Each structure stands twice: as structure tokens, then as C-alpha cells.
Short mmCIF file of C-alpha atoms in Angstrom, two decimals:
data_model
loop_
_atom_site.label_atom_id
_atom_site.label_comp_id
_atom_site.label_asym_id
_atom_site.label_seq_id
_atom_site.Cartn_x
_atom_site.Cartn_y
_atom_site.Cartn_z
CA MET C 1 81.45 51.57 57.60
CA ASN C 2 81.73 52.60 61.30
CA SER C 3 84.25 50.77 63.53
CA LYS C 4 81.62 48.84 65.39
CA MET C 5 80.30 47.31 62.09
CA GLY C 6 83.85 46.65 61.02
CA ILE C 7 84.55 44.66 64.22
CA GLU C 8 81.33 42.71 63.76
CA LYS C 9 82.24 41.74 60.16
CA GLU C 10 85.75 40.62 61.23
CA LYS C 11 84.09 38.41 63.92
CA MET C 12 81.93 36.80 61.25
CA LYS C 13 85.00 36.15 59.07
CA SER C 14 86.79 34.60 61.99
CA LYS C 15 83.88 32.26 62.69
CA VAL C 16 83.80 31.15 59.05
CA ILE C 17 87.53 30.45 58.95
CA SER C 18 87.22 28.45 62.19
CA ALA C 19 84.29 26.35 60.84
CA ILE C 20 86.23 25.51 57.68
CA GLU C 21 89.36 24.51 59.62
CA GLU C 22 87.34 22.45 62.15
CA ASN C 23 85.81 20.43 59.33
CA ARG C 24 89.09 20.00 57.35
CA ASN C 25 88.84 16.18 57.45
CA LEU C 26 85.33 16.33 56.05
CA ILE C 27 86.53 18.59 53.25
CA PHE C 28 89.61 16.48 52.49
CA ASP C 29 87.55 13.22 52.38
CA ILE C 30 85.08 14.52 49.76
CA GLY C 31 87.89 16.02 47.59
CA ARG C 32 89.81 12.76 47.65
CA LYS C 33 86.85 10.55 47.02
CA ILE C 34 85.91 12.61 43.91
CA TYR C 35 89.53 12.52 42.74
CA GLN C 36 89.54 8.78 42.88
CA ASN C 37 86.30 8.46 40.82
CA PRO C 38 86.52 10.81 37.91
CA GLU C 39 83.67 11.00 35.42
CA LEU C 40 83.53 12.86 32.07
CA GLY C 41 81.00 15.61 31.33
CA TYR C 42 77.34 14.72 31.36
CA LYS C 43 78.32 11.36 32.88
CA GLU C 44 78.88 12.65 36.38
CA PHE C 45 76.12 10.57 37.98
CA GLU C 46 78.07 9.19 40.96
CA THR C 47 79.82 12.55 41.55
CA THR C 48 76.48 14.37 41.54
CA LYS C 49 75.23 11.71 44.04
CA LEU C 50 78.17 12.32 46.31
CA VAL C 51 77.59 16.04 46.33
CA LYS C 52 73.87 15.71 46.81
CA GLU C 53 74.38 13.41 49.80
CA PHE C 54 76.91 15.80 51.25
CA PHE C 55 74.40 18.77 51.01
CA LYS C 56 71.71 16.65 52.63
CA ASN C 57 73.70 14.70 55.27
CA GLU C 58 76.39 17.18 56.31
CA LEU C 59 74.58 20.49 55.78
CA ASN C 60 70.87 19.56 56.02
CA LEU C 61 70.12 21.31 52.81
CA ASN C 62 67.34 20.62 50.25
CA VAL C 63 68.83 19.72 46.86
CA VAL C 64 67.72 20.22 43.25
CA ASP C 65 69.46 17.58 41.09
CA ASN C 66 69.68 16.88 37.43
CA ILE C 67 69.95 20.64 36.80
CA ALA C 68 71.61 20.00 33.45
CA TYR C 69 71.20 16.23 32.97
CA THR C 70 73.71 15.88 35.77
CA GLY C 71 74.68 18.33 38.47
CA CYS C 72 72.79 19.70 41.45
CA LYS C 73 72.36 22.82 43.57
CA ALA C 74 71.40 23.76 47.10
CA GLN C 75 70.25 27.21 48.39
CA ILE C 76 70.40 29.13 51.55
CA ASN C 77 68.87 32.54 52.62
CA GLU C 78 66.04 32.22 50.06
CA ASP C 79 63.88 34.35 52.41
CA LYS C 80 66.33 37.31 52.12
CA SER C 81 65.64 40.14 49.75
CA GLY C 82 69.15 40.99 48.81
CA PRO C 83 71.27 39.96 45.83
CA LYS C 84 71.98 36.30 45.02
CA ILE C 85 75.50 35.01 44.83
CA ALA C 86 76.23 31.54 43.11
CA VAL C 87 79.24 29.58 44.33
CA LEU C 88 80.15 27.18 41.54
CA GLY C 89 82.22 23.96 41.41
CA GLU C 90 82.77 21.71 38.40
CA LEU C 91 82.08 18.07 38.50
CA ASP C 92 83.74 16.49 35.40
CA GLY C 93 87.18 15.05 34.85
CA ILE C 94 89.21 14.84 31.69
CA VAL C 95 90.95 12.10 29.75
CA CYS C 96 94.68 11.77 30.51
CA ASN C 97 95.75 8.16 29.79
CA GLY C 98 99.34 8.64 30.93
CA HIS C 99 98.58 9.91 34.41
CA GLN C 100 99.36 7.51 37.31
CA ASP C 101 95.93 7.96 38.77
CA ALA C 102 93.93 7.63 35.58
CA LEU C 103 91.30 5.00 35.41
CA ASP C 104 91.44 2.29 32.72
CA SER C 105 89.28 4.44 30.63
CA GLY C 106 91.82 7.27 30.88
CA ALA C 107 89.43 9.43 33.00
CA SER C 108 91.28 11.51 35.59
CA HIS C 109 90.92 14.63 37.67
CA THR C 110 94.06 16.25 36.24
CA CYS C 111 91.77 19.16 35.70
CA GLY C 112 91.55 19.86 39.45
CA HIS C 113 87.79 19.94 39.45
CA ASN C 114 87.61 17.64 42.55
CA ILE C 115 89.35 20.52 44.34
CA GLN C 116 86.73 22.97 43.13
CA ILE C 117 83.88 20.85 44.37
CA ALA C 118 85.58 20.32 47.74
CA GLY C 119 86.15 24.05 47.88
CA MET C 120 82.51 24.93 46.99
CA LEU C 121 81.34 22.57 49.85
CA ALA C 122 83.92 24.00 52.22
CA VAL C 123 82.48 27.55 51.53
CA ALA C 124 79.01 26.11 52.45
CA ILE C 125 80.40 24.53 55.52
CA GLY C 126 82.04 27.79 56.62
CA LEU C 127 78.93 29.97 56.14
CA ILE C 128 76.39 27.35 57.45
CA LYS C 129 78.12 25.61 60.37
CA SER C 130 79.16 29.09 61.75
CA ASP C 131 75.58 30.41 61.36
CA VAL C 132 77.12 33.50 59.67
CA TYR C 133 74.88 33.08 56.63
CA LYS C 134 71.94 34.15 58.79
CA GLU C 135 73.55 37.61 59.22
CA LEU C 136 74.10 38.18 55.53
CA ASP C 137 71.77 40.33 53.49
CA GLY C 138 71.44 38.17 50.41
CA LYS C 139 70.78 34.76 48.97
CA ILE C 140 73.47 32.13 48.14
CA ASP C 141 73.30 29.14 45.70
CA PHE C 142 75.84 26.34 45.73
CA ILE C 143 75.87 24.90 42.25
CA ALA C 144 77.75 21.71 41.21
CA THR C 145 78.00 22.28 37.48
CA PRO C 146 78.54 19.59 34.86
CA ALA C 147 80.62 19.32 31.65
CA GLU C 148 83.15 22.12 31.83
CA GLU C 149 85.58 20.20 29.61
CA PHE C 150 84.43 20.40 26.02
CA VAL C 151 85.13 16.75 25.05
CA GLU C 152 83.42 13.56 23.73
CA LEU C 153 81.63 15.60 21.06
CA ASP C 154 79.90 12.46 19.56
CA TYR C 155 78.44 11.54 22.90
CA ARG C 156 77.15 15.02 23.62
CA ASN C 157 75.77 15.31 20.11
CA LYS C 158 73.66 12.16 20.74
CA LEU C 159 72.37 13.75 23.93
CA LYS C 160 71.52 16.84 21.84
CA GLU C 161 69.73 14.74 19.25
CA LYS C 162 67.60 13.19 22.04
CA GLY C 163 66.65 16.58 23.35
CA ILE C 164 68.51 16.05 26.61
CA ILE C 165 70.75 18.94 26.17
CA LYS C 166 71.06 21.77 23.59
CA TYR C 167 74.61 23.06 24.27
CA PHE C 168 77.77 20.98 24.98
CA GLY C 169 78.98 23.06 27.94
CA GLY C 170 77.37 22.68 31.32
CA LYS C 171 77.20 26.37 32.27
CA GLN C 172 75.80 27.10 28.82
CA GLU C 173 73.01 24.67 29.58
CA LEU C 174 72.36 26.35 33.02
CA ILE C 175 72.20 29.77 31.36
CA ARG C 176 69.67 28.45 28.75
CA ASN C 177 67.51 26.47 31.18
CA GLY C 178 67.17 29.37 33.62
CA THR C 179 69.34 28.15 36.55
CA PHE C 180 71.19 31.52 36.42
CA ASP C 181 68.08 33.68 35.93
CA ASP C 182 67.85 34.80 39.57
CA VAL C 183 71.69 34.86 40.14
CA ASP C 184 73.38 38.25 40.29
CA ILE C 185 77.04 37.29 40.89
CA SER C 186 78.92 34.06 40.29
CA ILE C 187 82.21 33.04 41.94
CA MET C 188 84.49 30.01 41.78
CA PHE C 189 88.22 29.17 41.58
CA HIS C 190 90.48 26.97 39.66
CA VAL C 191 93.89 25.40 40.27
CA LEU C 192 97.02 26.14 38.50
CA ASP C 193 100.79 25.49 38.70
CA THR C 194 101.74 28.98 39.82
CA GLY C 195 105.46 28.10 40.47
CA ASP C 196 106.58 29.67 43.68
CA LYS C 197 103.51 31.95 43.98
CA LYS C 198 100.34 31.17 45.90
CA VAL C 199 97.52 32.58 43.77
CA LEU C 200 96.69 34.37 40.63
CA VAL C 201 93.85 36.88 40.48
CA GLY C 202 92.18 38.66 37.53
CA PRO C 203 92.62 36.14 34.69
CA VAL C 204 91.23 36.57 31.22
CA SER C 205 91.03 33.93 28.58
CA ASN C 206 90.16 33.03 25.02
CA GLY C 207 86.81 31.90 23.82
CA PHE C 208 86.34 29.39 21.10
CA ILE C 209 84.02 27.91 18.41
CA GLY C 210 84.14 24.14 18.14
CA LYS C 211 83.95 22.03 15.00
CA ASP C 212 83.11 18.48 14.08
CA VAL C 213 84.21 17.91 10.47
CA ARG C 214 83.55 15.03 8.08
CA PHE C 215 85.42 14.64 4.79
CA ILE C 216 83.49 12.28 2.46
CA GLY C 217 85.42 10.66 -0.41
CA ARG C 218 84.92 7.41 -2.48
CA GLU C 219 86.26 3.99 -1.50
CA ALA C 220 88.45 2.04 -3.90
CA HIS C 221 91.08 -0.63 -3.60
CA ALA C 222 94.13 1.20 -2.36
CA GLY C 223 96.62 -0.93 -4.31
CA ASN C 224 94.86 -1.84 -7.45
CA ALA C 225 92.24 0.84 -8.24
CA GLN C 226 93.28 3.93 -6.22
CA HIS C 227 92.52 6.07 -9.32
CA LYS C 228 88.89 5.20 -8.94
CA GLY C 229 88.84 6.54 -5.39
CA VAL C 230 88.55 10.00 -3.79
CA ASN C 231 90.88 10.18 -0.83
CA ALA C 232 89.12 11.95 2.07
CA LEU C 233 92.28 11.74 4.12
CA ASN C 234 94.16 13.74 1.61
CA ALA C 235 91.45 16.34 1.77
CA ALA C 236 91.85 16.52 5.57
CA LEU C 237 95.62 16.88 5.40
CA LEU C 238 95.33 19.64 2.73
CA ALA C 239 92.78 21.37 4.94
CA MET C 240 95.19 21.25 7.95
CA ASN C 241 97.92 22.69 5.74
CA ASN C 242 95.58 25.43 4.59
CA ILE C 243 94.86 26.33 8.26
CA ASN C 244 98.53 26.49 9.02
CA ALA C 245 98.93 28.88 6.01
CA GLN C 246 96.40 31.19 7.53
CA LYS C 247 98.20 31.65 10.90
CA GLU C 248 100.40 34.48 9.75
CA THR C 249 97.22 36.44 8.97
CA PHE C 250 96.06 36.58 12.52
CA LEU C 251 96.85 39.58 14.74
CA ASP C 252 99.04 38.75 17.67
CA SER C 253 96.70 40.65 19.97
CA ASP C 254 93.89 38.37 19.00
CA LYS C 255 95.77 35.34 20.31
CA VAL C 256 94.22 33.02 17.80
CA ARG C 257 94.75 29.31 18.47
CA ILE C 258 93.59 26.52 16.05
CA HIS C 259 94.41 22.86 16.87
CA PRO C 260 92.56 20.25 14.78
CA ILE C 261 92.93 16.54 15.38
CA ILE C 262 91.88 13.70 13.05
CA THR C 263 89.65 11.24 15.02
CA LYS C 264 89.16 8.88 12.17
CA GLY C 265 91.56 8.52 9.28
CA GLY C 266 89.89 5.82 7.28
CA ASP C 267 88.55 2.24 7.75
CA ILE C 268 91.37 -0.14 6.76
CA VAL C 269 94.77 0.33 5.14
CA ASN C 270 93.80 -1.49 1.93
CA VAL C 271 90.93 0.95 1.09
CA VAL C 272 91.13 4.50 -0.10
CA PRO C 273 89.78 6.51 2.89
CA ALA C 274 86.28 7.75 2.22
CA ASP C 275 85.13 8.72 5.67
CA VAL C 276 87.52 10.97 7.62
CA ARG C 277 86.59 12.78 10.81
CA MET C 278 88.24 15.84 12.37
CA GLU C 279 87.57 17.88 15.51
CA SER C 280 88.89 21.31 16.17
CA TYR C 281 88.55 24.60 18.02
CA THR C 282 88.95 28.10 16.80
CA ARG C 283 90.06 30.18 19.71
CA ALA C 284 90.58 33.94 20.09
CA ARG C 285 90.58 36.68 22.63
CA THR C 286 87.44 38.50 21.51
CA VAL C 287 84.11 37.40 20.03
CA GLN C 288 84.77 39.27 16.76
CA ALA C 289 88.26 37.67 16.46
CA MET C 290 86.74 34.27 16.98
CA ILE C 291 84.21 34.85 14.17
CA ASP C 292 86.82 36.29 11.81
CA ALA C 293 89.27 33.41 12.30
CA ASN C 294 86.53 30.90 12.08
CA GLU C 295 85.64 32.06 8.59
CA LYS C 296 89.17 31.51 7.51
CA VAL C 297 89.24 28.04 9.08
CA ASN C 298 86.05 27.14 7.22
CA ARG C 299 87.46 28.43 4.01
CA SER C 300 90.58 26.25 4.48
CA LEU C 301 88.56 23.18 5.24
CA ILE C 302 86.36 23.58 2.19
CA ALA C 303 89.40 24.20 0.03
CA GLY C 304 90.95 20.94 1.10
CA ALA C 305 87.81 19.03 0.08
CA MET C 306 87.49 20.91 -3.15
CA ALA C 307 91.12 20.12 -4.18
CA VAL C 308 90.56 16.39 -4.32
CA GLY C 309 86.93 16.47 -5.20
CA ALA C 310 85.55 15.30 -1.82
CA ASN C 311 82.48 16.44 -0.05
CA ILE C 312 82.62 18.04 3.34
CA GLU C 313 80.28 18.57 6.24
CA ILE C 314 81.17 21.06 8.92
CA LYS C 315 79.18 21.02 12.17
CA GLU C 316 79.70 24.36 13.92
CA LEU C 317 79.42 23.93 17.69
CA PRO C 318 78.96 26.88 20.00
CA GLY C 319 82.02 26.87 22.25
CA TYR C 320 82.82 29.20 25.08
CA LEU C 321 83.16 32.94 25.30
CA PRO C 322 86.37 34.75 26.42
CA MET C 323 86.53 35.36 30.20
CA LEU C 324 85.92 38.93 31.21
CA LYS C 325 87.43 40.46 34.40
CA HIS C 326 85.29 42.45 36.77
CA GLN C 327 87.82 44.58 38.61
CA ASN C 328 85.81 45.66 41.65
CA MET C 329 85.26 42.01 42.57
CA GLU C 330 89.02 41.44 42.20
CA VAL C 331 89.80 44.23 44.61
CA ILE C 332 87.56 42.65 47.30
CA LEU C 333 89.15 39.22 46.82
CA PHE C 334 92.74 40.68 46.86
CA LYS C 335 92.15 42.24 50.33
CA ASN C 336 90.92 38.97 51.66
CA LEU C 337 93.93 37.09 50.28
CA LEU C 338 96.14 39.49 52.24
CA SER C 339 94.05 39.18 55.38
CA LEU C 340 94.61 35.32 55.21
CA GLY C 341 98.26 35.95 55.44
CA ILE C 342 99.22 35.48 51.82
CA PRO C 343 102.03 37.97 51.09
CA GLN C 344 101.47 40.42 48.21
CA ASP C 345 104.55 39.26 46.50
CA ASP C 346 102.98 35.75 46.35
CA ILE C 347 99.91 36.99 44.47
CA ILE C 348 100.09 37.19 40.67
CA GLN C 349 97.88 40.07 39.51
CA GLY C 350 96.55 39.46 36.02
CA GLY C 351 96.66 36.18 34.11
CA ASP C 352 96.54 35.73 30.35
CA PHE C 353 95.17 32.31 29.27
CA THR C 354 94.63 31.32 25.64
CA GLY C 355 92.69 28.28 26.84
CA SER C 356 89.04 28.57 27.58
CA PHE C 357 86.64 28.32 30.58
CA ASP C 358 82.89 28.10 30.31
CA LEU C 359 82.69 30.70 33.16
CA GLY C 360 83.50 33.13 30.30
CA ASP C 361 79.94 32.72 29.04
CA VAL C 362 78.64 33.62 32.48
CA SER C 363 80.98 36.54 32.70
CA HIS C 364 79.32 38.19 29.77
CA ILE C 365 75.93 38.24 31.57
CA MET C 366 76.90 38.95 35.22
CA PRO C 367 79.94 39.89 37.39
CA THR C 368 82.13 36.86 38.02
CA LEU C 369 85.23 36.02 40.00
CA HIS C 370 87.64 33.28 39.06
CA PRO C 371 90.99 33.23 40.84
CA MET C 372 93.58 30.50 40.18
CA PHE C 373 95.24 28.89 43.20
CA GLY C 374 98.54 27.19 43.33
CA GLY C 375 99.36 23.97 45.25
CA ILE C 376 99.80 21.68 42.14
CA ARG C 377 102.79 20.96 39.98
CA GLY C 378 102.67 20.11 36.31
CA GLU C 379 100.37 21.31 33.54
CA LEU C 380 96.63 20.72 33.82
CA HIS C 381 95.44 17.74 31.69
CA SER C 382 99.00 16.36 31.65
CA LYS C 383 100.60 13.21 33.21
CA GLU C 384 102.79 15.55 35.22
CA TYR C 385 99.83 16.96 37.12
CA CYS C 386 100.19 16.43 40.89
CA ILE C 387 98.67 17.92 44.02
CA VAL C 388 101.62 18.96 46.25
CA ASP C 389 99.90 21.14 48.90
CA GLU C 390 96.56 19.47 49.72
CA GLU C 391 96.21 21.48 52.92
CA TYR C 392 96.36 24.72 51.15
CA LEU C 393 94.25 23.78 48.08
CA TYR C 394 91.37 22.31 50.07
CA LEU C 395 91.05 25.06 52.66
CA GLU C 396 92.56 28.44 51.52
CA PRO C 397 90.43 29.03 48.34
CA ALA C 398 87.26 28.21 50.28
CA LYS C 399 88.29 30.71 53.03
CA ALA C 400 89.04 33.40 50.44
CA LEU C 401 85.66 32.99 48.59
CA ALA C 402 83.70 32.77 51.91
CA LEU C 403 85.28 36.02 53.20
CA THR C 404 84.55 37.72 49.81
CA ILE C 405 80.89 36.63 50.12
CA ILE C 406 80.77 38.23 53.56
CA ASP C 407 82.09 41.52 52.17
CA LEU C 408 79.57 41.44 49.35
CA LEU C 409 76.54 40.67 51.41
CA PHE C 410 77.35 42.44 54.69
CA ASP C 411 75.57 45.74 55.73
CA ASN C 412 72.51 45.36 53.53
CA ALA C 413 74.70 43.90 50.79
CA LYS C 414 76.22 47.29 50.10
CA GLU C 415 79.29 46.04 48.21
CA ALA C 416 77.25 43.69 46.05
CA LYS C 417 74.77 46.45 45.18
CA ASN C 418 77.49 48.85 44.30
CA ILE C 419 79.06 46.30 41.87
CA LEU C 420 75.67 45.53 40.32
CA LYS C 421 74.72 49.22 40.02
CA ASP C 422 77.80 49.94 37.92
CA PHE C 423 77.73 46.61 35.94
CA VAL C 424 76.83 46.68 32.26
CA PRO C 425 76.57 43.11 30.82
CA ALA C 426 78.41 42.46 27.53
CA MET C 427 75.30 40.42 26.55
CA THR C 428 71.80 39.95 27.87
CA LYS C 429 70.66 36.37 28.25
CA GLU C 430 68.56 36.79 25.03
CA GLU C 431 71.55 38.18 23.09
CA TYR C 432 73.80 35.44 24.44
CA LEU C 433 71.33 32.64 23.31
CA SER C 434 70.98 34.35 19.86
CA PHE C 435 74.77 34.32 19.55
CA MET C 436 75.02 30.72 20.55
CA ASP C 437 72.30 29.67 18.07
CA SER C 438 73.95 31.59 15.26
CA ASN C 439 77.13 29.33 15.78
CA ASP C 440 75.07 26.12 15.88
CA LYS C 441 74.85 25.09 12.24
CA ILE C 442 75.93 22.68 9.57
CA ILE C 443 77.82 23.72 6.50
CA LYS C 444 77.81 21.28 3.57
CA LYS C 445 79.68 21.48 0.28
CA GLU C 446 79.62 18.86 -2.39
CA PHE C 447 82.46 18.36 -4.89
CA LEU C 448 82.30 14.55 -5.35
CA ASP C 449 81.28 13.36 -8.79
CA LYS C 450 77.88 11.65 -8.74
#
């Protein structure tokens, strides 16, 4: 790039930063409003409405809503011929009953997703209100995505039975329904307690397979005729012990995590439990490790049922794929973080998460970027979660992503095209959907006497 072009790009970046800072109150207001009104996945009707109205009223954009039951998107530069970048934000909250700001239902934004949405909108503000987007050689989508948190499985299963959704994760649905078909690169950010550091770049994560398990026994009077019953709760407890016995068989490098919970332990204390429900994830660092560990978990579950003569029904649920890192994107982001005045010593390079993000699914199909910004204290999803640097969180991630978009789409989108030229997807969309469907099944074993 010659010096004249370099100066021009820096002017564009300066304009975008100024536009974000000049609209700080607008950005803070939408982030706070969403924080105060958390909604769980595929229930984000009011949050979607807020984002839709913001796109229309503040940015004069046309909006496509209900992109995956909830959620919406807006587009700019659709007349350009270059690559398309999607800027993502997540709409949903999580349940954290102990948090001081949780609703009576337990719903809260201790996930930080309200900050993501505010940041996505701030990127749009920076590019649009500065008019810089007109000088970029590519398309940009702003997508408010639903249902990142893999929760309320019964509710989502009912939506699935009605044909409203097929997959439980929002980005999974967007891949399936074609929302990402014309997208070349996806970027977003998350929040994290990074201690005394400012930002973490280059994270990788586990993927997982979900489970909805039912142990079926036989009722009997628990005090007078327990010998006539088949205790489904005992089957579940044995199954959990079996899973614990498997843990020493997992390779440390596969970072396997299994954490079942019993969501129903019986009906009443005076009746032998005959209907016991369990939910669980089987997490691991690679797809093959997920599959291998999942086979052991299923074996353990079935053995618990067999031991007491109960029946078992295991609903396998396609979870999320491990997050893949795309290094060339990380390099561009890193330079922009430095240009924003963040010292190199305040940037953590490389993060290892045994939790899961549904952007991992997208990362198998296209280059993605997913930095984690500090500015909170306490673990995500915990009662200790607290925003401690609102100024930083609502503005700096948006600046960093907007500057990265400029780098990618400047000068005939040279950087984006270079990244795409060298990119080999881990899965095509068709391979991805086939993998998902292979993990969407029901396993039934009957050991109960007729």
C-alpha cells in the first residue's frame, strides 16, 4: 500500500472512531435498556424489537426480522461486488437467580450479550454516520442472533416439534436457513473477566453434544411395596457414577467435560420414582473427541438403567462445534488494538476455553474473529458478574471491530480477499448439516419387565 492510500485509510479510521464517540450516549442507552430486560433464547421478542427500531430510527436501515424465529438483520453496501462481512451480536440472556439484577424469573444478562448488541450497533453507527462505509469495497451485514445459550431444552424441543426451529442454537439455525450463505467472514466479540488485562485475542474452545435423558421405572408405594417398584432415580444415580468412572479414560489434551444434572427426580416422596429426567453436555476440544467421549457417556447411561431394570430414552441433541482460530484475522485485529492505545502487555494472546460458543459452528465454515474484552468482574453466568468499566466495554470493542472491517474491505478488499483465498473450511455447509443431523437422534433401551 502506498503512503497516500495509507493516509486515506487512517483518515477513514479516525472518522469512524469519532462517530462512535460522538454517539456514546446512544450506545450506552441501548446497552443498558437491553441489560434491564433480559430474555432467554428464542424468546427475545422485545429485544429484537429494540434492535429493529434502532436500525430503522437511528440508522435508517431496512430490516429483515424473525430470521430464526427471533432475531433480525440489516445490510449496507449491497450494491458492492466485494466480499461480505457479518458483524454479529447475541440477543439472549441466561438464568442466574442469585444475581442482584436478575428478574423474578431468574433471567439476567450475566452473559454480557447486551454489551455485544450495543457493540454491534456501535460498529454500524461508526461506519454509517461517518459515511466511511461508502468507501469500502465490500458488503456488511449486522445480524442480531438469537439463542446462543443452550438452555431450556424442553421449550426448544416444543418449537422443534412444531417445525419452528430444527436446531437449538441460533447460529445453527442461521446456517441451516441460509442467512450465512452469502457471508464470507463473520466477526463479533465477547466479554470476560480478564483481570488486570484489557483484551484476549485468539481464543479456542470446546464443542459439545447435548443430551436429554429419561429413565423410566415402575411406581410403587415407597414404604410398603418398594420391592414391586423399579427405581428410576437409582438408575440415574448409577449412570452418573458410571460417567465419573469414565473420566480417567479421557486424554488430557481432549479437555473432555461432562456435567449432567437431574431436572426431575420423581413425583412425590412416597412413590418409587418412575420418571426421572436428566440433561447433560459432552464437551471436548475436537469433533472426534466429542464423538468418542459421547459413546462412553451413552454406555454409562444405559448401564445405569440396565442395572436396576429400568428403561432409558436418550435424545441426542446437536450442540456446538469447537471454536477454530483464524490467525490472519487475529493479526489485523491485534494491530488495531495497539492503534487504539491498548498496550501490548495488556493483550492476552491465545485463550483456552473448555466452555462452548455457537460461533464455533460458523468458524468451521468461514473465517471468524471472536476477541474477549475485559471490563467486567466475576465469572460469566454467576451472581458475582458485574460491569466495572462501562465506558471501555461499550466503545472500545466496537472501535476495534470497525477498524478491522476497514482493513479488510479497503483497497478493493485486498486483505479480505487474501484471507479468503487461503482459507480452507473445516466443513462445507452440506457436511456441517450432515454432521448435525447425525447427532440428532433418539436411543431407546428397554430393560423393564413387561
